[in-house]
Coordinates of C-alpha atoms in Angstrom, one line a residue:
X1172 CA 262.4 236.7 91.7
X1173 CA 260.7 239.9 93.1
X1174 CA 261.7 240.8 96.8
X1175 CA 260.0 243.5 99.0
X1176 CA 261.6 244.6 102.1
X1177 CA 260.7 242.9 105.2
X1178 CA 258.9 245.6 106.6
X1179 CA 256.6 245.9 103.7
X1180 CA 255.8 242.0 103.5
X1181 CA 254.9 242.2 107.2
X1182 CA 252.7 245.0 106.3
X1183 CA 251.1 243.3 103.2
X1184 CA 250.7 239.9 105.4
X1185 CA 248.9 242.0 108.3
X1186 CA 246.6 244.0 106.1
X1187 CA 245.6 241.1 103.9
X1188 CA 245.3 238.7 106.9
X1189 CA 242.9 241.2 108.6
X1190 CA 240.8 241.4 105.6
X1191 CA 240.4 237.7 105.3
X1192 CA 239.6 237.2 108.9
X1193 CA 236.9 239.9 109.0
X1194 CA 235.1 238.6 105.7
X1195 CA 234.7 234.9 106.6
X1196 CA 230.9 235.4 106.7
X1197 CA 230.5 237.8 103.9
X1198 CA 233.4 236.7 101.5
X1199 CA 231.2 233.7 100.2
X1200 CA 228.2 235.7 99.6
X1201 CA 230.4 238.3 97.7
X1202 CA 231.7 235.4 95.5
X1203 CA 228.1 234.0 94.9
X1204 CA 226.9 237.5 93.9
X1205 CA 229.8 237.8 91.5
X1206 CA 229.0 234.4 89.9
X1207 CA 225.4 235.6 89.6
X1208 CA 226.7 238.9 87.9
X1209 CA 228.7 236.8 85.2
X1210 CA 225.9 234.6 84.5
X1211 CA 223.5 237.7 83.7
X1212 CA 226.1 239.8 82.0
X1213 CA 227.5 237.1 79.8
X1214 CA 224.0 236.1 78.4
X1215 CA 222.3 237.6 75.3
X1216 CA 223.5 238.9 72.0
X1217 CA 227.2 238.5 71.1
X1218 CA 228.0 242.2 71.4
X1219 CA 226.1 242.6 74.4
X1220 CA 227.5 239.5 76.3
X1221 CA 231.0 240.7 75.2
X1222 CA 230.5 244.1 76.8
X1223 CA 228.9 242.9 80.0
X1224 CA 231.4 239.9 80.5
X1225 CA 234.3 242.4 80.1
X1226 CA 232.8 244.9 82.6
X1227 CA 232.5 242.3 85.2
X1228 CA 236.0 240.7 84.4
X1229 CA 237.5 244.0 84.9
X1230 CA 235.6 245.7 87.6
X1231 CA 233.4 243.2 89.8
X1232 CA 234.2 242.2 93.3
X1233 CA 235.7 240.4 95.2
X1234 CA 238.0 239.1 92.2
X1235 CA 238.8 241.0 89.0
X1236 CA 241.5 241.6 86.7
X1237 CA 243.6 244.9 87.4
X1238 CA 244.9 246.8 84.5
X1239 CA 246.6 250.1 84.1
X1240 CA 249.7 252.1 83.0
X1241 CA 252.9 251.9 85.1
X1242 CA 255.2 255.1 84.9
X1243 CA 256.0 256.3 81.4
X1244 CA 258.5 254.0 79.7
X1245 CA 257.4 251.0 81.5
X1246 CA 254.2 250.1 79.5
X1247 CA 251.0 248.5 80.9
X1248 CA 250.7 246.3 83.7
X1249 CA 248.2 243.6 84.3
X1250 CA 247.3 241.2 87.3
X1251 CA 244.8 240.0 90.0
X1252 CA 242.8 242.4 92.1
X1253 CA 240.9 241.5 95.3
X1254 CA 238.4 243.6 96.8
X1255 CA 236.0 243.1 100.2
X1256 CA 233.7 245.0 102.3
X1257 CA 232.6 244.6 105.9
X1258 CA 230.1 246.4 108.0
X1259 CA 231.1 245.5 111.7
X1260 CA 228.4 247.8 113.4
X1261 CA 226.4 251.0 112.4
X1262 CA 229.4 253.3 112.9
X1263 CA 231.8 251.8 110.7
X1264 CA 232.1 250.9 107.0
X1265 CA 235.4 249.0 106.1
X1266 CA 236.9 247.9 102.9
X1267 CA 240.1 246.2 101.7
X1268 CA 241.8 245.7 98.3
X1269 CA 244.8 244.2 97.1
X1270 CA 246.3 244.0 93.7
X1271 CA 249.5 243.3 91.9
X1272 CA 250.2 243.9 88.0
X1273 CA 253.5 243.2 86.0
X1274 CA 254.4 244.8 82.8
X1275 CA 256.3 243.2 79.9
X1276 CA 259.6 244.9 80.8
X1277 CA 259.6 243.4 84.3
X1278 CA 258.3 246.5 86.1
X1279 CA 255.7 245.8 88.6
X1280 CA 253.6 247.2 91.3
X1281 CA 251.9 245.5 94.5
X1282 CA 249.7 246.9 97.3
X1283 CA 247.2 246.5 99.9
X1284 CA 244.7 249.1 100.9
X1285 CA 242.1 249.5 103.5
X1286 CA 239.5 252.2 104.0
X1287 CA 237.6 252.9 107.0
X1288 CA 234.5 255.4 107.0
X1289 CA 233.0 256.7 110.2
X1290 CA 229.3 257.3 110.3
X1291 CA 228.5 259.9 112.7
X1292 CA 225.4 259.1 115.0
X1293 CA 223.6 261.9 113.8
X1294 CA 223.2 260.2 110.1
X1295 CA 222.3 256.8 111.5
X1296 CA 218.7 255.6 110.7
X1297 CA 217.2 253.5 113.5
X1298 CA 216.5 249.9 112.5
X1299 CA 214.7 247.1 114.0
X1300 CA 216.4 244.7 116.6
X1301 CA 218.4 242.0 114.7
X1302 CA 218.4 243.8 111.3
X1303 CA 221.6 245.0 109.5
X1304 CA 222.1 248.6 109.5
X1305 CA 221.6 249.9 106.0
X1306 CA 224.5 251.9 104.4
X1307 CA 223.8 255.6 104.2
X1308 CA 223.8 257.1 100.7
X1309 CA 226.9 258.9 99.9
X1310 CA 227.3 261.5 97.5
X1311 CA 226.9 259.7 94.0
X1312 CA 228.2 262.5 91.4
X1313 CA 231.5 263.9 92.8
X1314 CA 234.3 263.6 95.0
X1315 CA 233.0 265.3 98.0
X1316 CA 233.8 263.9 101.5
X1317 CA 230.6 263.8 103.7
X1318 CA 231.9 261.6 106.4
X1319 CA 235.5 261.0 108.0
X1320 CA 237.8 258.5 105.8
X1321 CA 240.7 256.9 106.9
X1322 CA 243.2 255.0 104.5
X1323 CA 245.8 252.6 105.6
X1324 CA 248.2 251.3 102.6
X1325 CA 251.3 249.6 101.9
X1326 CA 252.5 249.8 98.4
X1327 CA 255.7 248.7 96.4
X1328 CA 256.6 249.8 93.0
X1329 CA 259.6 248.6 90.6
X1330 CA 260.1 250.6 87.5
X1331 CA 262.5 249.4 85.1
X1332 CA 263.1 252.4 82.8
X1333 CA 262.9 256.1 84.0
X1334 CA 264.7 259.1 82.5
X1335 CA 266.3 262.3 83.6
X1336 CA 267.5 265.3 81.7
X1337 CA 269.2 267.2 84.2
X1338 CA 267.5 269.8 86.7
X1339 CA 265.9 273.1 85.7
X1340 CA 264.4 275.1 82.9
X1341 CA 267.8 275.1 81.1
X1342 CA 268.2 271.3 80.7
X1343 CA 268.5 269.9 77.2
X1344 CA 267.8 266.7 75.7
X1345 CA 271.2 266.1 75.2
X1346 CA 271.4 265.5 79.0
X1347 CA 269.2 262.4 78.8
X1348 CA 270.0 259.3 80.9
X1349 CA 268.3 256.3 82.2
X1350 CA 267.9 254.8 85.5
X1351 CA 265.4 252.4 87.4
X1352 CA 263.9 252.5 90.7
X1353 CA 262.0 250.6 93.4
X1354 CA 260.0 252.8 96.0
X1355 CA 257.9 251.3 98.7
X1356 CA 255.5 253.4 100.7
X1357 CA 253.7 252.5 104.0
X1358 CA 251.5 254.9 105.5
X1359 CA 247.9 256.2 106.3
X1360 CA 246.0 259.4 105.6
X1361 CA 242.8 260.8 106.8
X1362 CA 240.3 263.3 105.5
X1363 CA 237.8 264.9 107.9
X1364 CA 235.0 267.0 106.9
X1365 CA 234.9 270.5 108.6
X1366 CA 232.4 273.0 107.1
X1367 CA 229.6 271.0 105.3
X1368 CA 228.2 274.0 103.5
X1369 CA 231.4 274.8 101.5
X1370 CA 232.4 270.8 101.4
X1371 CA 235.5 271.6 103.4
X1372 CA 237.8 269.2 104.7
X1373 CA 241.0 268.7 106.7
X1374 CA 243.4 266.4 105.1
X1375 CA 246.6 264.6 107.2
X1376 CA 249.0 261.9 106.2
X1377 CA 252.0 259.9 107.5
X1378 CA 254.3 257.8 105.0
X1379 CA 257.5 255.9 105.3
X1380 CA 259.2 256.2 102.0
X1381 CA 262.0 253.9 101.1
X1382 CA 263.7 254.3 97.5
X1383 CA 266.6 252.3 95.9
X1384 CA 267.9 253.5 92.6
X1385 CA 269.4 251.1 89.8
X1386 CA 271.9 253.2 88.0
X1387 CA 272.8 250.8 85.0
X1388 CA 269.6 249.6 83.3
X1389 CA 271.3 249.2 80.1
X1390 CA 269.9 249.9 76.7
X1391 CA 271.1 252.7 74.2
X1392 CA 270.7 255.6 76.6
X1393 CA 273.4 256.4 78.9
X1394 CA 273.1 255.3 82.6
X1395 CA 272.5 258.1 85.0
X1396 CA 276.0 257.7 86.7
X1397 CA 277.5 258.0 83.4
X1398 CA 276.7 261.6 82.7
X1399 CA 275.7 263.0 86.4
X1400 CA 277.2 263.0 90.0
X1401 CA 275.8 263.3 93.4
X1402 CA 276.9 267.1 93.0
X1403 CA 274.8 267.6 89.7
X1404 CA 272.0 265.3 90.6
X1405 CA 271.2 265.2 94.3
X1406 CA 270.1 261.9 95.8
X1407 CA 272.1 259.9 93.2
X1408 CA 274.8 258.6 95.7
X1409 CA 272.5 257.3 98.5
X1410 CA 268.9 257.1 99.3
X1411 CA 267.9 257.1 102.8
X1412 CA 264.4 256.2 104.3
X1413 CA 262.2 259.1 104.5
X1414 CA 259.4 260.0 107.2
X1415 CA 256.9 262.2 105.2
X1416 CA 254.3 263.8 107.3
X1417 CA 251.6 266.2 105.5
X1418 CA 248.5 268.2 106.4
X1419 CA 246.2 270.3 104.3
X1420 CA 242.7 271.5 103.5
X1421 CA 240.4 270.9 100.5
X1422 CA 237.4 272.8 99.4
X1423 CA 235.3 271.2 97.0
X1424 CA 231.8 272.4 96.5
X1425 CA 229.4 272.5 93.6
X1426 CA 228.2 276.1 92.9
X1427 CA 225.2 277.8 90.6
X1428 CA 223.0 274.7 90.4
X1429 CA 226.1 272.2 89.7
X1430 CA 227.4 274.5 86.8
X1431 CA 230.6 274.9 88.7
X1432 CA 232.7 272.5 90.6
X1433 CA 235.5 273.7 92.8
X1434 CA 238.4 271.3 93.7
X1435 CA 240.8 273.2 95.9
X1436 CA 243.5 271.7 97.8
X1437 CA 246.4 273.5 100.0
X1438 CA 249.2 271.0 101.4
X1439 CA 252.3 271.2 103.3
X1440 CA 254.5 268.1 103.3
X1441 CA 257.5 267.6 105.6
X1442 CA 260.1 265.1 104.0
X1443 CA 262.6 264.3 107.1
X1444 CA 265.5 261.9 106.2
X1445 CA 267.6 261.7 109.7
X1446 CA 271.4 261.5 109.4
X1447 CA 271.5 262.9 105.8
X1448 CA 271.1 266.4 104.3
X1449 CA 267.7 265.4 102.3
X1450 CA 265.2 266.7 104.6
X1451 CA 262.9 269.6 103.0
X1452 CA 259.5 270.8 103.0
X1453 CA 257.0 271.0 100.0
X1454 CA 254.0 273.5 99.7
X1455 CA 251.4 272.6 97.1
X1456 CA 248.7 274.6 95.7
X1457 CA 246.1 272.7 93.6
X1458 CA 243.3 275.0 92.1
X1459 CA 240.9 273.1 90.0
X1460 CA 237.8 274.5 88.2
X1461 CA 235.1 272.3 86.3
X1462 CA 232.4 273.7 84.3
X1463 CA 230.0 270.9 83.6
X1464 CA 227.7 271.3 80.7
X1465 CA 224.1 270.3 80.6
X1466 CA 223.8 271.4 84.4
X1467 CA 225.0 268.3 86.0
X1468 CA 228.1 267.2 87.8
X1469 CA 230.2 264.6 85.8
X1470 CA 229.3 261.1 87.1
X1471 CA 233.0 259.9 86.6
X1472 CA 234.8 261.9 89.5
X1473 CA 236.7 260.1 92.0
X1474 CA 234.7 259.2 95.2
X1475 CA 236.2 259.4 98.5
X1476 CA 234.5 256.1 99.7
X1477 CA 236.1 254.2 97.2
X1478 CA 239.5 252.6 97.1
X1479 CA 241.6 252.3 94.0
X1480 CA 240.3 249.0 93.0
X1481 CA 236.7 250.0 93.4
X1482 CA 234.2 251.9 91.2
X1483 CA 231.0 252.0 93.2
X1484 CA 228.4 254.7 92.5
X1485 CA 227.3 254.7 95.9
X1486 CA 228.8 253.2 99.3
X1487 CA 228.4 249.5 99.1
X1488 CA 227.0 249.5 95.7
X1489 CA 228.2 248.1 92.6
X1490 CA 230.1 249.7 89.6
X1491 CA 227.9 251.9 87.3
X1492 CA 226.8 250.8 83.8
X1493 CA 228.4 252.1 80.8
X1494 CA 226.5 255.4 80.0
X1495 CA 225.5 256.6 76.8
X1496 CA 224.1 259.9 78.1
X1497 CA 225.5 263.1 76.5
X1498 CA 228.2 264.7 78.9
X1499 CA 230.8 267.7 78.6
X1500 CA 232.9 270.1 80.7
X1501 CA 235.5 273.0 80.3
X1502 CA 238.2 273.0 82.8
X1503 CA 240.5 275.4 84.3
X1504 CA 243.5 274.3 86.6
X1505 CA 246.5 275.8 88.3
X1506 CA 249.0 273.9 90.3
X1507 CA 251.9 275.4 92.1
X1508 CA 254.5 273.2 94.1
X1509 CA 257.3 275.0 96.1
X1510 CA 260.0 273.4 97.9
X1511 CA 261.8 275.1 100.9
X1512 CA 265.2 273.5 101.8
X1513 CA 267.3 274.3 104.8
X1514 CA 270.8 275.5 104.4
X1515 CA 273.2 273.0 103.1
X1516 CA 270.2 270.6 102.2
X1517 CA 269.0 269.1 99.0
X1518 CA 265.8 267.8 97.3
X1519 CA 266.8 264.3 95.9
X1520 CA 266.0 264.3 92.3
X1521 CA 263.6 261.4 92.4
X1522 CA 261.3 263.6 94.7
X1523 CA 261.2 266.4 92.4
X1524 CA 258.1 266.8 90.4
X1525 CA 258.4 267.0 86.4
X1526 CA 256.8 268.6 83.5
X1527 CA 256.6 266.9 80.0
X1528 CA 254.6 264.0 78.7
X1529 CA 253.5 262.4 81.6
X1530 CA 255.1 262.2 85.2
X1531 CA 255.8 259.4 87.4
X1532 CA 252.5 259.1 88.7
X1533 CA 251.1 259.4 85.0
X1534 CA 249.6 262.8 85.3
X1535 CA 250.3 264.6 82.0
X1536 CA 251.6 268.0 81.6
X1537 CA 253.2 269.8 78.6
X1538 CA 252.4 266.7 76.5
X1539 CA 254.3 267.6 73.4
X1540 CA 257.6 267.3 75.3
X1541 CA 259.2 264.3 76.4
X1542 CA 258.0 262.2 79.8
X1543 CA 260.0 263.7 82.6
X1544 CA 261.5 266.4 80.4
X1545 CA 261.8 269.3 82.9
X1546 CA 262.4 268.2 86.5
X1547 CA 263.3 270.8 89.5
X1548 CA 262.1 271.5 93.2
X1549 CA 259.5 274.0 92.3
X1550 CA 256.7 273.9 89.5
X1551 CA 254.0 275.8 88.1
X1552 CA 251.5 274.9 85.6
X1553 CA 248.2 276.2 84.3
X1554 CA 245.8 274.2 82.1
X1555 CA 242.6 274.9 80.1
X1556 CA 240.7 271.9 79.0
X1557 CA 237.5 270.7 77.3
X1558 CA 236.1 267.2 77.1
X1559 CA 232.9 266.1 75.3
X1560 CA 231.1 262.8 74.6
X1561 CA 231.1 261.4 70.9
X1562 CA 229.3 258.1 71.4
X1563 CA 228.5 256.2 74.4
X1564 CA 231.8 256.0 76.6
X1565 CA 233.8 257.5 73.8
X1566 CA 234.8 261.2 73.8
X1567 CA 237.4 263.7 72.8
X1568 CA 239.4 266.1 74.7
X1569 CA 241.5 269.2 73.9
X1570 CA 244.2 270.5 76.5
X1571 CA 246.2 273.6 76.7
X1572 CA 249.1 273.9 79.0
X1573 CA 251.7 276.5 80.1
X1574 CA 254.1 275.9 82.7
X1575 CA 257.6 276.1 83.9
X1576 CA 260.0 274.4 86.6
X1577 CA 262.7 276.5 88.6
X1578 CA 265.5 275.8 91.0
X1579 CA 264.4 278.4 93.5
X1580 CA 260.7 279.3 94.9
X1581 CA 261.2 283.0 93.8
X1582 CA 262.0 282.1 90.3
X1583 CA 258.7 281.0 89.5
X1584 CA 256.6 283.3 87.4
X1585 CA 254.3 283.9 84.4
X1586 CA 257.1 284.8 81.9
X1587 CA 259.3 282.4 79.8
X1588 CA 256.5 279.8 80.1
X1589 CA 256.6 276.5 78.0
X1590 CA 253.5 275.7 76.2
X1591 CA 251.8 272.7 74.8
X1592 CA 248.5 271.4 72.8
X1593 CA 247.0 268.2 72.9
X1594 CA 243.8 266.6 71.6
X1595 CA 242.6 263.1 71.2
X1596 CA 240.2 260.4 72.2
X1597 CA 239.2 259.4 75.6
X1598 CA 237.1 256.4 76.9
X1599 CA 235.2 256.4 80.1
X1600 CA 233.3 253.1 80.1
X1601 CA 231.2 252.5 83.5
X1602 CA 234.1 251.5 86.0
X1603 CA 236.6 250.7 83.4
X1604 CA 240.1 252.7 84.1
X1605 CA 239.9 255.8 82.2
X1606 CA 241.9 255.4 78.8
X1607 CA 243.5 258.5 76.4
X1608 CA 244.9 258.7 73.4
X1609 CA 246.3 262.1 72.7
X1610 CA 248.5 263.7 70.1
X1611 CA 250.4 266.5 71.6
X1612 CA 252.1 269.5 69.8
X1613 CA 253.2 273.1 70.0
X1614 CA 256.4 273.3 72.3
X1615 CA 260.1 273.5 70.6
X1616 CA 261.0 270.0 70.8
X1617 CA 258.4 268.2 68.1
X1618 CA 255.4 266.3 68.6
X1619 CA 254.3 263.5 71.1
X1620 CA 251.8 260.7 71.0
X1621 CA 250.6 259.7 74.6
X1622 CA 248.6 256.6 75.5
X1623 CA 247.6 255.7 79.0
X1624 CA 245.3 253.7 81.1
X1625 CA 244.8 255.2 84.7
X1626 CA 246.0 252.9 87.4
X1627 CA 242.7 253.3 89.5
X1628 CA 239.2 252.3 88.2
X1629 CA 237.0 255.1 87.3
X1630 CA 235.5 256.6 90.4
X1631 CA 238.3 255.3 92.5
X1632 CA 240.7 256.9 94.6
X1633 CA 244.3 257.5 93.7
X1634 CA 247.0 255.5 94.8
X1635 CA 250.1 256.9 96.7
X1636 CA 252.4 259.2 95.0
X1637 CA 255.5 258.2 94.2
X1638 CA 257.2 261.7 94.9

């Protein structure tokens, strides 16, 4: 039987109860709307009805089936998802969602997520007395934040099979060991627009993180405590609770008539573990450049007003239909993450970023290497990418990655980089989770086939990071 920490059970009940109480008058209408959607979508010819029914089944609200990849090695998860909206007045737009998915190997994830969008008075259109305020039109085509957004969440994840190969760039495949992990994250974050001209916004977050390791998951791979000790793998002996506070700035303008979309984020995070030597500070610079073809911003970018179980094209709207428009883009991205550790302290290995295959959040870097292959407190990776439609929602992509990890921040550089190439198919169908099937090669450890389904709906916001 799945057991969550009492604190997180209470948070789940409080947030879920608040959602149900606020939705007593609107929930019935939402269910009726969903019933009408099904009756219309499932009509017509066989193939048209099949596609329409599937889209409503996996993306509609209030209820749909949630699906997505769990961390590499733990398969695909599926389960129920619930979404509700509430407009208490002309200044606030609220949404709640909850979901729980489980995989065949007994791994699972469950969470509740609340989002509040504040509409400044200058953006409010006057309405007649007694009329319902209309939701203002938010940016339909990219992840730009136009209004203040507040997120509150509680999420628990249990992963049966994870891997570690030691720390630093000198680790080898001979050091592979297996472990399991359960992590609960409860917290809140906020995004506040600062300079509209440059689409600049401030970001802040407060999270409580609670990790519990299982060191003997079984199987043919040695357990982590059979190969490593707390001296060689920090955090193995104990996992104290952590208060993690972060702040940063994001700049996301579309330039040159939407032919260039910038997505810059600079973040500083403080991990405080009272009573232990596992406190540290992390600095992250994520510099993304997207060059859409055909003079338009890609329609499937994340949207700040959506939760992870939502895919609306505009605030209060429905998920977009499956498009057959031609689309494509080039991308350039540089990600640098550095950890600064006080004397005598360490960074627990389960909070260290990884390169190789996919990381614990499902991000794919250096795909030709094994999942979690390189792990260290400091990381740098550069990517060039190209993606283009083939037919309807199907597309193909090409990725070129160069990267490295380092035990000390000063050891990062542009020499001795590991490299990898990947190509394959992508599926971006309406609001369905993005699916990719990639074949990667080019490193020094063979090839790797990667299959993934995004844990959020297309156009939805990301879930809390696990590191």
